[in-house]
mmCIF file with all atom_site columns, C-alpha atoms in Angstrom:
data_model
loop_
_atom_site.group_PDB
_atom_site.id
_atom_site.type_symbol
_atom_site.label_atom_id
_atom_site.label_alt_id
_atom_site.label_comp_id
_atom_site.label_asym_id
_atom_site.label_entity_id
_atom_site.label_seq_id
_atom_site.pdbx_PDB_ins_code
_atom_site.Cartn_x
_atom_site.Cartn_y
_atom_site.Cartn_z
_atom_site.occupancy
_atom_site.B_iso_or_equiv
_atom_site.pdbx_formal_charge
_atom_site.auth_seq_id
_atom_site.auth_comp_id
_atom_site.auth_asym_id
_atom_site.auth_atom_id
_atom_site.pdbx_PDB_model_num
ATOM 1   C CA . MET P 1 1   ? -0.853  -6.228  -4.155 1.00 63.00 ? 1   MET P CA 1
ATOM 2   C CA . SER P 1 2   ? 2.009   -8.403  -5.312 1.00 67.00 ? 2   SER P CA 1
ATOM 3   C CA . ASP P 1 3   ? 0.950   -11.511 -7.236 1.00 71.00 ? 3   ASP P CA 1
ATOM 4   C CA . GLU P 1 4   ? 3.855   -13.468 -5.843 1.00 86.00 ? 4   GLU P CA 1
ATOM 5   C CA . CYS P 1 5   ? 3.256   -12.577 -2.226 1.00 95.00 ? 5   CYS P CA 1
ATOM 6   C CA . VAL P 1 6   ? 1.659   -15.233 -0.016 1.00 96.00 ? 6   VAL P CA 1
ATOM 7   C CA . PHE P 1 7   ? 0.445   -12.654 2.526  1.00 97.00 ? 7   PHE P CA 1
ATOM 8   C CA . CYS P 1 8   ? -1.180  -10.588 -0.214 1.00 96.00 ? 8   CYS P CA 1
ATOM 9   C CA . GLN P 1 9   ? -2.942  -13.754 -1.304 1.00 95.00 ? 9   GLN P CA 1
ATOM 10  C CA . ILE P 1 10  ? -4.100  -14.446 2.265  1.00 96.00 ? 10  ILE P CA 1
ATOM 11  C CA . ALA P 1 11  ? -5.355  -10.840 2.526  1.00 94.00 ? 11  ALA P CA 1
ATOM 12  C CA . ALA P 1 12  ? -7.245  -11.319 -0.737 1.00 93.00 ? 12  ALA P CA 1
ATOM 13  C CA . GLY P 1 13  ? -8.784  -14.573 0.490  1.00 93.00 ? 13  GLY P CA 1
ATOM 14  C CA . GLU P 1 14  ? -7.030  -16.546 -2.248 1.00 94.00 ? 14  GLU P CA 1
ATOM 15  C CA . ILE P 1 15  ? -5.100  -18.654 0.242  1.00 94.00 ? 15  ILE P CA 1
ATOM 16  C CA . PRO P 1 16  ? -6.993  -19.857 3.308  1.00 95.00 ? 16  PRO P CA 1
ATOM 17  C CA . ALA P 1 17  ? -5.885  -18.839 6.788  1.00 97.00 ? 17  ALA P CA 1
ATOM 18  C CA . GLN P 1 18  ? -7.319  -19.172 10.263 1.00 98.00 ? 18  GLN P CA 1
ATOM 19  C CA . VAL P 1 19  ? -8.420  -15.561 10.605 1.00 98.00 ? 19  VAL P CA 1
ATOM 20  C CA . LEU P 1 20  ? -8.952  -14.096 14.077 1.00 98.00 ? 20  LEU P CA 1
ATOM 21  C CA . LEU P 1 21  ? -10.097 -10.636 13.039 1.00 97.00 ? 21  LEU P CA 1
ATOM 22  C CA . GLU P 1 22  ? -9.910  -8.238  10.119 1.00 97.00 ? 22  GLU P CA 1
ATOM 23  C CA . ASP P 1 23  ? -10.842 -4.723  9.099  1.00 97.00 ? 23  ASP P CA 1
ATOM 24  C CA . GLU P 1 24  ? -10.357 -2.510  6.063  1.00 97.00 ? 24  GLU P CA 1
ATOM 25  C CA . GLU P 1 25  ? -6.639  -2.089  6.597  1.00 97.00 ? 25  GLU P CA 1
ATOM 26  C CA . ALA P 1 26  ? -5.419  -5.183  8.415  1.00 98.00 ? 26  ALA P CA 1
ATOM 27  C CA . ILE P 1 27  ? -5.987  -8.885  8.878  1.00 98.00 ? 27  ILE P CA 1
ATOM 28  C CA . VAL P 1 28  ? -4.924  -11.098 11.789 1.00 98.00 ? 28  VAL P CA 1
ATOM 29  C CA . PHE P 1 29  ? -4.505  -14.844 11.451 1.00 98.00 ? 29  PHE P CA 1
ATOM 30  C CA . HIS P 1 30  ? -2.821  -17.729 13.253 1.00 98.00 ? 30  HIS P CA 1
ATOM 31  C CA . ASP P 1 31  ? 0.783   -18.549 12.341 1.00 98.00 ? 31  ASP P CA 1
ATOM 32  C CA . LEU P 1 32  ? 1.102   -21.963 10.666 1.00 96.00 ? 32  LEU P CA 1
ATOM 33  C CA . ASN P 1 33  ? 4.267   -22.690 12.704 1.00 97.00 ? 33  ASN P CA 1
ATOM 34  C CA . PRO P 1 34  ? 3.289   -21.421 16.131 1.00 98.00 ? 34  PRO P CA 1
ATOM 35  C CA . GLN P 1 35  ? 6.125   -20.706 18.566 1.00 98.00 ? 35  GLN P CA 1
ATOM 36  C CA . ALA P 1 36  ? 3.804   -20.241 21.539 1.00 98.00 ? 36  ALA P CA 1
ATOM 37  C CA . PRO P 1 37  ? 0.306   -21.460 22.511 1.00 98.00 ? 37  PRO P CA 1
ATOM 38  C CA . THR P 1 38  ? -1.017  -18.296 20.844 1.00 98.00 ? 38  THR P CA 1
ATOM 39  C CA . HIS P 1 39  ? 0.941   -17.047 17.829 1.00 98.00 ? 39  HIS P CA 1
ATOM 40  C CA . LEU P 1 40  ? -0.782  -14.545 15.570 1.00 98.00 ? 40  LEU P CA 1
ATOM 41  C CA . LEU P 1 41  ? 0.338   -12.549 12.549 1.00 98.00 ? 41  LEU P CA 1
ATOM 42  C CA . VAL P 1 42  ? -0.904  -9.008  11.930 1.00 98.00 ? 42  VAL P CA 1
ATOM 43  C CA . ILE P 1 43  ? -0.489  -7.825  8.335  1.00 98.00 ? 43  ILE P CA 1
ATOM 44  C CA . PRO P 1 44  ? -1.563  -4.802  6.339  1.00 97.00 ? 44  PRO P CA 1
ATOM 45  C CA . ARG P 1 45  ? -3.783  -5.625  3.360  1.00 96.00 ? 45  ARG P CA 1
ATOM 46  C CA . ARG P 1 46  ? -1.624  -3.297  1.280  1.00 95.00 ? 46  ARG P CA 1
ATOM 47  C CA . HIS P 1 47  ? 1.741   -4.713  0.291  1.00 96.00 ? 47  HIS P CA 1
ATOM 48  C CA . VAL P 1 48  ? 4.507   -3.076  2.327  1.00 95.00 ? 48  VAL P CA 1
ATOM 49  C CA . GLU P 1 49  ? 7.758   -4.986  2.400  1.00 95.00 ? 49  GLU P CA 1
ATOM 50  C CA . SER P 1 50  ? 8.930   -4.346  5.955  1.00 94.00 ? 50  SER P CA 1
ATOM 51  C CA . THR P 1 51  ? 9.255   -1.778  8.704  1.00 92.00 ? 51  THR P CA 1
ATOM 52  C CA . GLY P 1 52  ? 12.302  -0.597  6.775  1.00 89.00 ? 52  GLY P CA 1
ATOM 53  C CA . THR P 1 53  ? 10.258  0.431   3.742  1.00 91.00 ? 53  THR P CA 1
ATOM 54  C CA . LEU P 1 54  ? 7.550   2.257   5.680  1.00 92.00 ? 54  LEU P CA 1
ATOM 55  C CA . GLU P 1 55  ? 7.374   5.861   4.494  1.00 90.00 ? 55  GLU P CA 1
ATOM 56  C CA . THR P 1 56  ? 6.512   8.826   6.706  1.00 89.00 ? 56  THR P CA 1
ATOM 57  C CA . GLU P 1 57  ? 2.995   8.812   5.235  1.00 91.00 ? 57  GLU P CA 1
ATOM 58  C CA . ASP P 1 58  ? 2.577   5.214   6.390  1.00 92.00 ? 58  ASP P CA 1
ATOM 59  C CA . GLY P 1 59  ? 2.632   6.278   10.036 1.00 93.00 ? 59  GLY P CA 1
ATOM 60  C CA . GLU P 1 60  ? -1.091  5.879   10.476 1.00 94.00 ? 60  GLU P CA 1
ATOM 61  C CA . LEU P 1 61  ? -1.033  2.372   8.998  1.00 96.00 ? 61  LEU P CA 1
ATOM 62  C CA . ALA P 1 62  ? 1.937   1.394   11.178 1.00 96.00 ? 62  ALA P CA 1
ATOM 63  C CA . GLY P 1 63  ? 0.105   2.645   14.261 1.00 97.00 ? 63  GLY P CA 1
ATOM 64  C CA . HIS P 1 64  ? -3.006  0.795   13.241 1.00 97.00 ? 64  HIS P CA 1
ATOM 65  C CA . LEU P 1 65  ? -1.014  -2.437  13.016 1.00 97.00 ? 65  LEU P CA 1
ATOM 66  C CA . LEU P 1 66  ? 0.327   -1.994  16.561 1.00 97.00 ? 66  LEU P CA 1
ATOM 67  C CA . LEU P 1 67  ? -3.144  -1.163  17.901 1.00 97.00 ? 67  LEU P CA 1
ATOM 68  C CA . THR P 1 68  ? -4.519  -4.161  16.034 1.00 97.00 ? 68  THR P CA 1
ATOM 69  C CA . ALA P 1 69  ? -1.879  -6.384  17.635 1.00 97.00 ? 69  ALA P CA 1
ATOM 70  C CA . ALA P 1 70  ? -3.123  -5.285  21.071 1.00 97.00 ? 70  ALA P CA 1
ATOM 71  C CA . ARG P 1 71  ? -6.742  -5.765  20.004 1.00 97.00 ? 71  ARG P CA 1
ATOM 72  C CA . ALA P 1 72  ? -5.941  -9.247  18.718 1.00 98.00 ? 72  ALA P CA 1
ATOM 73  C CA . ALA P 1 73  ? -4.155  -10.136 21.967 1.00 98.00 ? 73  ALA P CA 1
ATOM 74  C CA . ARG P 1 74  ? -7.249  -9.054  23.878 1.00 97.00 ? 74  ARG P CA 1
ATOM 75  C CA . GLN P 1 75  ? -9.520  -11.091 21.632 1.00 98.00 ? 75  GLN P CA 1
ATOM 76  C CA . ALA P 1 76  ? -7.239  -14.150 21.874 1.00 98.00 ? 76  ALA P CA 1
ATOM 77  C CA . GLY P 1 77  ? -7.307  -13.961 25.673 1.00 98.00 ? 77  GLY P CA 1
ATOM 78  C CA . ILE P 1 78  ? -3.580  -13.247 26.225 1.00 98.00 ? 78  ILE P CA 1
ATOM 79  C CA . HIS P 1 79  ? -3.845  -9.568  27.056 1.00 96.00 ? 79  HIS P CA 1
ATOM 80  C CA . ASP P 1 80  ? -4.002  -9.931  30.823 1.00 96.00 ? 80  ASP P CA 1
ATOM 81  C CA . SER P 1 81  ? -1.278  -12.578 31.066 1.00 97.00 ? 81  SER P CA 1
ATOM 82  C CA . GLY P 1 82  ? 0.950   -10.636 28.681 1.00 98.00 ? 82  GLY P CA 1
ATOM 83  C CA . TYR P 1 83  ? 2.370   -11.051 25.217 1.00 98.00 ? 83  TYR P CA 1
ATOM 84  C CA . ARG P 1 84  ? 5.253   -10.152 22.918 1.00 98.00 ? 84  ARG P CA 1
ATOM 85  C CA . VAL P 1 85  ? 5.010   -8.312  19.605 1.00 98.00 ? 85  VAL P CA 1
ATOM 86  C CA . VAL P 1 86  ? 7.844   -8.950  17.156 1.00 98.00 ? 86  VAL P CA 1
ATOM 87  C CA . ALA P 1 87  ? 8.650   -7.465  13.748 1.00 98.00 ? 87  ALA P CA 1
ATOM 88  C CA . ASN P 1 88  ? 11.524  -9.020  11.801 1.00 98.00 ? 88  ASN P CA 1
ATOM 89  C CA . THR P 1 89  ? 13.198  -6.903  9.170  1.00 97.00 ? 89  THR P CA 1
ATOM 90  C CA . GLY P 1 90  ? 15.652  -8.260  6.649  1.00 96.00 ? 90  GLY P CA 1
ATOM 91  C CA . ASN P 1 91  ? 18.061  -11.145 6.795  1.00 97.00 ? 91  ASN P CA 1
ATOM 92  C CA . GLU P 1 92  ? 19.564  -10.916 10.275 1.00 98.00 ? 92  GLU P CA 1
ATOM 93  C CA . GLY P 1 93  ? 16.166  -9.935  11.674 1.00 98.00 ? 93  GLY P CA 1
ATOM 94  C CA . GLY P 1 94  ? 14.862  -13.313 10.538 1.00 97.00 ? 94  GLY P CA 1
ATOM 95  C CA . GLN P 1 95  ? 12.242  -12.014 8.101  1.00 97.00 ? 95  GLN P CA 1
ATOM 96  C CA . THR P 1 96  ? 10.990  -14.915 5.968  1.00 95.00 ? 96  THR P CA 1
ATOM 97  C CA . VAL P 1 97  ? 8.057   -13.322 4.108  1.00 96.00 ? 97  VAL P CA 1
ATOM 98  C CA . PRO P 1 98  ? 8.729   -9.920  2.496  1.00 96.00 ? 98  PRO P CA 1
ATOM 99  C CA . HIS P 1 99  ? 5.343   -8.466  3.486  1.00 97.00 ? 99  HIS P CA 1
ATOM 100 C CA . LEU P 1 100 ? 5.334   -6.497  6.740  1.00 97.00 ? 100 LEU P CA 1
ATOM 101 C CA . HIS P 1 101 ? 3.926   -8.537  9.599  1.00 98.00 ? 101 HIS P CA 1
ATOM 102 C CA . LEU P 1 102 ? 3.805   -8.301  13.370 1.00 98.00 ? 102 LEU P CA 1
ATOM 103 C CA . HIS P 1 103 ? 4.063   -11.526 15.326 1.00 98.00 ? 103 HIS P CA 1
ATOM 104 C CA . VAL P 1 104 ? 1.977   -11.622 18.514 1.00 98.00 ? 104 VAL P CA 1
ATOM 105 C CA . LEU P 1 105 ? 3.041   -14.393 20.880 1.00 98.00 ? 105 LEU P CA 1
ATOM 106 C CA . GLY P 1 106 ? 1.609   -15.382 24.236 1.00 98.00 ? 106 GLY P CA 1
ATOM 107 C CA . GLY P 1 107 ? 0.114   -18.115 26.366 1.00 98.00 ? 107 GLY P CA 1
ATOM 108 C CA . ARG P 1 108 ? 3.509   -18.913 27.891 1.00 98.00 ? 108 ARG P CA 1
ATOM 109 C CA . PRO P 1 109 ? 6.240   -16.841 29.547 1.00 98.00 ? 109 PRO P CA 1
ATOM 110 C CA . MET P 1 110 ? 8.435   -15.374 26.797 1.00 98.00 ? 110 MET P CA 1
ATOM 111 C CA . SER P 1 111 ? 12.160  -15.605 27.571 1.00 98.00 ? 111 SER P CA 1
ATOM 112 C CA . TRP P 1 112 ? 14.996  -13.116 27.101 1.00 98.00 ? 112 TRP P CA 1
ATOM 113 C CA . PRO P 1 113 ? 16.836  -12.432 24.819 1.00 98.00 ? 113 PRO P CA 1
ATOM 114 C CA . PRO P 1 114 ? 14.150  -12.390 22.143 1.00 98.00 ? 114 PRO P CA 1
ATOM 115 C CA . GLY P 1 115 ? 16.038  -14.702 19.810 1.00 98.00 ? 115 GLY P CA 1
ATOM 116 C CA . MET R 1 1   ? 4.963   12.089  33.124 1.00 63.00 ? 1   MET R CA 1
ATOM 117 C CA . SER R 1 2   ? 5.115   9.699   36.032 1.00 67.00 ? 2   SER R CA 1
ATOM 118 C CA . ASP R 1 3   ? 7.564   10.744  38.767 1.00 71.00 ? 3   ASP R CA 1
ATOM 119 C CA . GLU R 1 4   ? 8.354   7.120   39.523 1.00 86.00 ? 4   GLU R CA 1
ATOM 120 C CA . CYS R 1 5   ? 9.055   6.080   35.938 1.00 95.00 ? 5   CYS R CA 1
ATOM 121 C CA . VAL R 1 6   ? 12.696  5.654   34.946 1.00 96.00 ? 6   VAL R CA 1
ATOM 122 C CA . PHE R 1 7   ? 11.912  6.079   31.241 1.00 97.00 ? 7   PHE R CA 1
ATOM 123 C CA . CYS R 1 8   ? 10.013  9.318   31.919 1.00 96.00 ? 8   CYS R CA 1
ATOM 124 C CA . GLN R 1 9   ? 13.096  10.490  33.789 1.00 95.00 ? 9   GLN R CA 1
ATOM 125 C CA . ILE R 1 10  ? 15.329  9.567   30.857 1.00 96.00 ? 10  ILE R CA 1
ATOM 126 C CA . ALA R 1 11  ? 12.974  11.396  28.480 1.00 94.00 ? 11  ALA R CA 1
ATOM 127 C CA . ALA R 1 12  ? 13.156  14.443  30.757 1.00 93.00 ? 12  ALA R CA 1
ATOM 128 C CA . GLY R 1 13  ? 16.958  14.274  30.850 1.00 93.00 ? 13  GLY R CA 1
ATOM 129 C CA . GLU R 1 14  ? 16.944  13.652  34.587 1.00 94.00 ? 14  GLU R CA 1
ATOM 130 C CA . ILE R 1 15  ? 18.647  10.276  34.233 1.00 94.00 ? 15  ILE R CA 1
ATOM 131 C CA . PRO R 1 16  ? 21.495  10.040  31.722 1.00 95.00 ? 16  PRO R CA 1
ATOM 132 C CA . ALA R 1 17  ? 21.264  7.709   28.758 1.00 97.00 ? 17  ALA R CA 1
ATOM 133 C CA . GLN R 1 18  ? 23.320  7.126   25.632 1.00 98.00 ? 18  GLN R CA 1
ATOM 134 C CA . VAL R 1 19  ? 20.900  8.811   23.248 1.00 98.00 ? 19  VAL R CA 1
ATOM 135 C CA . LEU R 1 20  ? 21.047  7.938   19.543 1.00 98.00 ? 20  LEU R CA 1
ATOM 136 C CA . LEU R 1 21  ? 18.333  10.275  18.336 1.00 97.00 ? 21  LEU R CA 1
ATOM 137 C CA . GLU R 1 22  ? 15.297  12.157  19.583 1.00 97.00 ? 22  GLU R CA 1
ATOM 138 C CA . ASP R 1 23  ? 12.457  14.345  18.387 1.00 97.00 ? 23  ASP R CA 1
ATOM 139 C CA . GLU R 1 24  ? 9.419   15.986  19.925 1.00 97.00 ? 24  GLU R CA 1
ATOM 140 C CA . GLU R 1 25  ? 7.562   12.728  20.496 1.00 97.00 ? 25  GLU R CA 1
ATOM 141 C CA . ALA R 1 26  ? 10.198  10.029  20.935 1.00 98.00 ? 26  ALA R CA 1
ATOM 142 C CA . ILE R 1 27  ? 13.676  9.332   22.169 1.00 98.00 ? 27  ILE R CA 1
ATOM 143 C CA . VAL R 1 28  ? 16.004  6.454   21.238 1.00 98.00 ? 28  VAL R CA 1
ATOM 144 C CA . PHE R 1 29  ? 18.839  5.311   23.480 1.00 98.00 ? 29  PHE R CA 1
ATOM 145 C CA . HIS R 1 30  ? 21.072  2.282   23.981 1.00 98.00 ? 30  HIS R CA 1
ATOM 146 C CA . ASP R 1 31  ? 19.831  -0.484  26.282 1.00 98.00 ? 31  ASP R CA 1
ATOM 147 C CA . LEU R 1 32  ? 21.986  -0.803  29.406 1.00 96.00 ? 32  LEU R CA 1
ATOM 148 C CA . ASN R 1 33  ? 21.855  -4.625  29.130 1.00 97.00 ? 33  ASN R CA 1
ATOM 149 C CA . PRO R 1 34  ? 22.344  -5.167  25.414 1.00 98.00 ? 34  PRO R CA 1
ATOM 150 C CA . GLN R 1 35  ? 21.280  -8.529  24.011 1.00 98.00 ? 35  GLN R CA 1
ATOM 151 C CA . ALA R 1 36  ? 22.899  -7.934  20.621 1.00 98.00 ? 36  ALA R CA 1
ATOM 152 C CA . PRO R 1 37  ? 25.771  -5.804  19.290 1.00 98.00 ? 37  PRO R CA 1
ATOM 153 C CA . THR R 1 38  ? 23.193  -3.074  18.681 1.00 98.00 ? 38  THR R CA 1
ATOM 154 C CA . HIS R 1 39  ? 20.289  -2.910  21.143 1.00 98.00 ? 39  HIS R CA 1
ATOM 155 C CA . LEU R 1 40  ? 18.260  0.270   21.204 1.00 98.00 ? 40  LEU R CA 1
ATOM 156 C CA . LEU R 1 41  ? 15.115  1.330   23.024 1.00 98.00 ? 41  LEU R CA 1
ATOM 157 C CA . VAL R 1 42  ? 12.525  3.586   21.400 1.00 98.00 ? 42  VAL R CA 1
ATOM 158 C CA . ILE R 1 43  ? 10.184  5.286   23.864 1.00 98.00 ? 43  ILE R CA 1
ATOM 159 C CA . PRO R 1 44  ? 7.489   7.931   23.659 1.00 97.00 ? 44  PRO R CA 1
ATOM 160 C CA . ARG R 1 45  ? 8.197   11.025  25.767 1.00 96.00 ? 45  ARG R CA 1
ATOM 161 C CA . ARG R 1 46  ? 4.608   10.844  27.001 1.00 95.00 ? 46  ARG R CA 1
ATOM 162 C CA . HIS R 1 47  ? 3.967   8.153   29.583 1.00 96.00 ? 47  HIS R CA 1
ATOM 163 C CA . VAL R 1 48  ? 2.042   5.268   28.042 1.00 95.00 ? 48  VAL R CA 1
ATOM 164 C CA . GLU R 1 49  ? 2.208   2.021   29.971 1.00 95.00 ? 49  GLU R CA 1
ATOM 165 C CA . SER R 1 50  ? 2.288   -0.518  27.156 1.00 94.00 ? 50  SER R CA 1
ATOM 166 C CA . THR R 1 51  ? 0.881   -1.483  23.771 1.00 92.00 ? 51  THR R CA 1
ATOM 167 C CA . GLY R 1 52  ? -2.081  -2.774  25.759 1.00 89.00 ? 52  GLY R CA 1
ATOM 168 C CA . THR R 1 53  ? -3.000  0.671   27.058 1.00 91.00 ? 53  THR R CA 1
ATOM 169 C CA . LEU R 1 54  ? -2.702  2.467   23.713 1.00 91.00 ? 54  LEU R CA 1
ATOM 170 C CA . GLU R 1 55  ? -6.010  4.104   22.869 1.00 90.00 ? 55  GLU R CA 1
ATOM 171 C CA . THR R 1 56  ? -7.383  4.514   19.357 1.00 89.00 ? 56  THR R CA 1
ATOM 172 C CA . GLU R 1 57  ? -6.280  8.155   19.400 1.00 91.00 ? 57  GLU R CA 1
ATOM 173 C CA . ASP R 1 58  ? -2.702  7.026   20.092 1.00 92.00 ? 58  ASP R CA 1
ATOM 174 C CA . GLY R 1 59  ? -2.435  5.449   16.634 1.00 93.00 ? 59  GLY R CA 1
ATOM 175 C CA . GLU R 1 60  ? -0.311  8.260   15.259 1.00 94.00 ? 60  GLU R CA 1
ATOM 176 C CA . LEU R 1 61  ? 2.115   8.033   18.193 1.00 96.00 ? 61  LEU R CA 1
ATOM 177 C CA . ALA R 1 62  ? 2.317   4.233   17.865 1.00 96.00 ? 62  ALA R CA 1
ATOM 178 C CA . GLY R 1 63  ? 3.080   4.584   14.157 1.00 97.00 ? 63  GLY R CA 1
ATOM 179 C CA . HIS R 1 64  ? 5.697   7.197   14.871 1.00 97.00 ? 64  HIS R CA 1
ATOM 180 C CA . LEU R 1 65  ? 7.437   4.827   17.279 1.00 97.00 ? 65  LEU R CA 1
ATOM 181 C CA . LEU R 1 66  ? 7.607   2.092   14.639 1.00 97.00 ? 66  LEU R CA 1
ATOM 182 C CA . LEU R 1 67  ? 8.902   4.515   12.000 1.00 97.00 ? 67  LEU R CA 1
ATOM 183 C CA . THR R 1 68  ? 11.409  5.832   14.532 1.00 97.00 ? 68  THR R CA 1
ATOM 184 C CA . ALA R 1 69  ? 12.606  2.282   15.180 1.00 97.00 ? 69  ALA R CA 1
ATOM 185 C CA . ALA R 1 70  ? 13.365  1.914   11.465 1.00 97.00 ? 70  ALA R CA 1
ATOM 186 C CA . ARG R 1 71  ? 15.033  5.322   11.369 1.00 97.00 ? 71  ARG R CA 1
ATOM 187 C CA . ALA R 1 72  ? 17.167  4.396   14.387 1.00 98.00 ? 72  ALA R CA 1
ATOM 188 C CA . ALA R 1 73  ? 18.145  1.085   12.752 1.00 98.00 ? 73  ALA R CA 1
ATOM 189 C CA . ARG R 1 74  ? 19.260  3.018   9.686  1.00 97.00 ? 74  ARG R CA 1
ATOM 190 C CA . GLN R 1 75  ? 21.228  5.487   11.772 1.00 98.00 ? 75  GLN R CA 1
ATOM 191 C CA . ALA R 1 76  ? 22.848  2.687   13.800 1.00 98.00 ? 76  ALA R CA 1
ATOM 192 C CA . GLY R 1 77  ? 23.953  0.940   10.625 1.00 98.00 ? 77  GLY R CA 1
ATOM 193 C CA . ILE R 1 78  ? 21.891  -2.255  11.027 1.00 98.00 ? 78  ILE R CA 1
ATOM 194 C CA . HIS R 1 79  ? 19.186  -1.500  8.472  1.00 96.00 ? 79  HIS R CA 1
ATOM 195 C CA . ASP R 1 80  ? 20.790  -3.293  5.532  1.00 96.00 ? 80  ASP R CA 1
ATOM 196 C CA . SER R 1 81  ? 21.860  -6.378  7.518  1.00 97.00 ? 81  SER R CA 1
ATOM 197 C CA . GLY R 1 82  ? 18.477  -6.581  9.235  1.00 98.00 ? 82  GLY R CA 1
ATOM 198 C CA . TYR R 1 83  ? 17.061  -6.178  12.697 1.00 98.00 ? 83  TYR R CA 1
ATOM 199 C CA . ARG R 1 84  ? 14.282  -7.236  15.049 1.00 98.00 ? 84  ARG R CA 1
ATOM 200 C CA . VAL R 1 85  ? 11.777  -4.932  16.757 1.00 98.00 ? 85  VAL R CA 1
ATOM 201 C CA . VAL R 1 86  ? 10.240  -6.269  19.985 1.00 98.00 ? 86  VAL R CA 1
ATOM 202 C CA . ALA R 1 87  ? 7.554   -4.885  22.269 1.00 98.00 ? 87  ALA R CA 1
ATOM 203 C CA . ASN R 1 88  ? 6.931   -6.739  25.526 1.00 98.00 ? 88  ASN R CA 1
ATOM 204 C CA . THR R 1 89  ? 3.556   -6.294  27.169 1.00 97.00 ? 89  THR R CA 1
ATOM 205 C CA . GLY R 1 90  ? 2.772   -7.457  30.679 1.00 96.00 ? 90  GLY R CA 1
ATOM 206 C CA . ASN R 1 91  ? 4.159   -10.278 32.750 1.00 97.00 ? 91  ASN R CA 1
ATOM 207 C CA . GLU R 1 92  ? 4.425   -13.173 30.292 1.00 98.00 ? 92  GLU R CA 1
ATOM 208 C CA . GLY R 1 93  ? 5.563   -10.778 27.587 1.00 98.00 ? 93  GLY R CA 1
ATOM 209 C CA . GLY R 1 94  ? 8.592   -9.992  29.733 1.00 97.00 ? 94  GLY R CA 1
ATOM 210 C CA . GLN R 1 95  ? 7.906   -6.301  30.227 1.00 97.00 ? 95  GLN R CA 1
ATOM 211 C CA . THR R 1 96  ? 10.200  -4.965  32.973 1.00 95.00 ? 96  THR R CA 1
ATOM 212 C CA . VAL R 1 97  ? 9.560   -1.190  32.750 1.00 96.00 ? 97  VAL R CA 1
ATOM 213 C CA . PRO R 1 98  ? 5.904   -0.089  32.616 1.00 96.00 ? 98  PRO R CA 1
ATOM 214 C CA . HIS R 1 99  ? 6.527   2.620   30.001 1.00 97.00 ? 99  HIS R CA 1
ATOM 215 C CA . LEU R 1 100 ? 5.939   1.545   26.416 1.00 97.00 ? 100 LEU R CA 1
ATOM 216 C CA . HIS R 1 101 ? 9.212   0.813   24.620 1.00 98.00 ? 101 HIS R CA 1
ATOM 217 C CA . LEU R 1 102 ? 10.283  -0.887  21.425 1.00 98.00 ? 102 LEU R CA 1
ATOM 218 C CA . HIS R 1 103 ? 13.502  -2.872  21.494 1.00 98.00 ? 103 HIS R CA 1
ATOM 219 C CA . VAL R 1 104 ? 15.524  -2.707  18.280 1.00 98.00 ? 104 VAL R CA 1
ATOM 220 C CA . LEU R 1 105 ? 18.154  -5.474  18.044 1.00 98.00 ? 105 LEU R CA 1
ATOM 221 C CA . GLY R 1 106 ? 20.700  -6.167  15.354 1.00 98.00 ? 106 GLY R CA 1
ATOM 222 C CA . GLY R 1 107 ? 24.327  -6.669  14.482 1.00 98.00 ? 107 GLY R CA 1
ATOM 223 C CA . ARG R 1 108 ? 23.974  -10.448 14.722 1.00 98.00 ? 108 ARG R CA 1
ATOM 224 C CA . PRO R 1 109 ? 21.547  -12.999 13.264 1.00 98.00 ? 109 PRO R CA 1
ATOM 225 C CA . MET R 1 110 ? 18.457  -13.101 15.482 1.00 98.00 ? 110 MET R CA 1
ATOM 226 C CA . SER R 1 111 ? 17.238  -16.643 16.177 1.00 98.00 ? 111 SER R CA 1
ATOM 227 C CA . TRP R 1 112 ? 13.751  -18.152 16.251 1.00 98.00 ? 112 TRP R CA 1
ATOM 228 C CA . PRO R 1 113 ? 11.624  -18.391 18.380 1.00 98.00 ? 113 PRO R CA 1
ATOM 229 C CA . PRO R 1 114 ? 11.911  -14.848 19.656 1.00 98.00 ? 114 PRO R CA 1
ATOM 230 C CA . GLY R 1 115 ? 12.212  -15.882 23.306 1.00 98.00 ? 115 GLY R CA 1
#
């Protein structure tokens, strides 16, 4: 855990969030600036900066995050209509919090290009 | 493999693609309709329809795809500037090929919202 990291603090329960689901490795909560009727964030409890800093041994965790995104979409009721999963890495990717997170957006048709 | 699936056919080498990298489980090639200076697709060789049909036992494969996306970004030279990884699931997600694929986009600043 990084003391400075807002997502670590959410994972630790030190900052409140509207949590949809959680397990030992991950936590899913609603984005504070939603870009779609449903906009969730999936984060690992462990501090990992981005997809770019995932190590080979983090494969299981990375997979768990993607499976959790699908599980969250199902629970939020956007699985059948469809949804988009987005991971921003670094400056041009648009990453604003340096703690790996998957955006899950749905409840409206998502357009193309994706930003 | 699904006989009807264009991405299965690319994975099998039956349809040509501009391949960036590949291994036993995944293959990365350039999108034919790029939405950014670099626009790659990461697909599993095995036919999986979408993130929504990933089973718990597919966690390792899902993780490998995400790690491969980062590896591909590094190889394509967009890792340091940043990039966006996108997975579309179902109709409103904008999924056009029913074979799981991660888009990797970079080489320009990606805007928000992501579609």
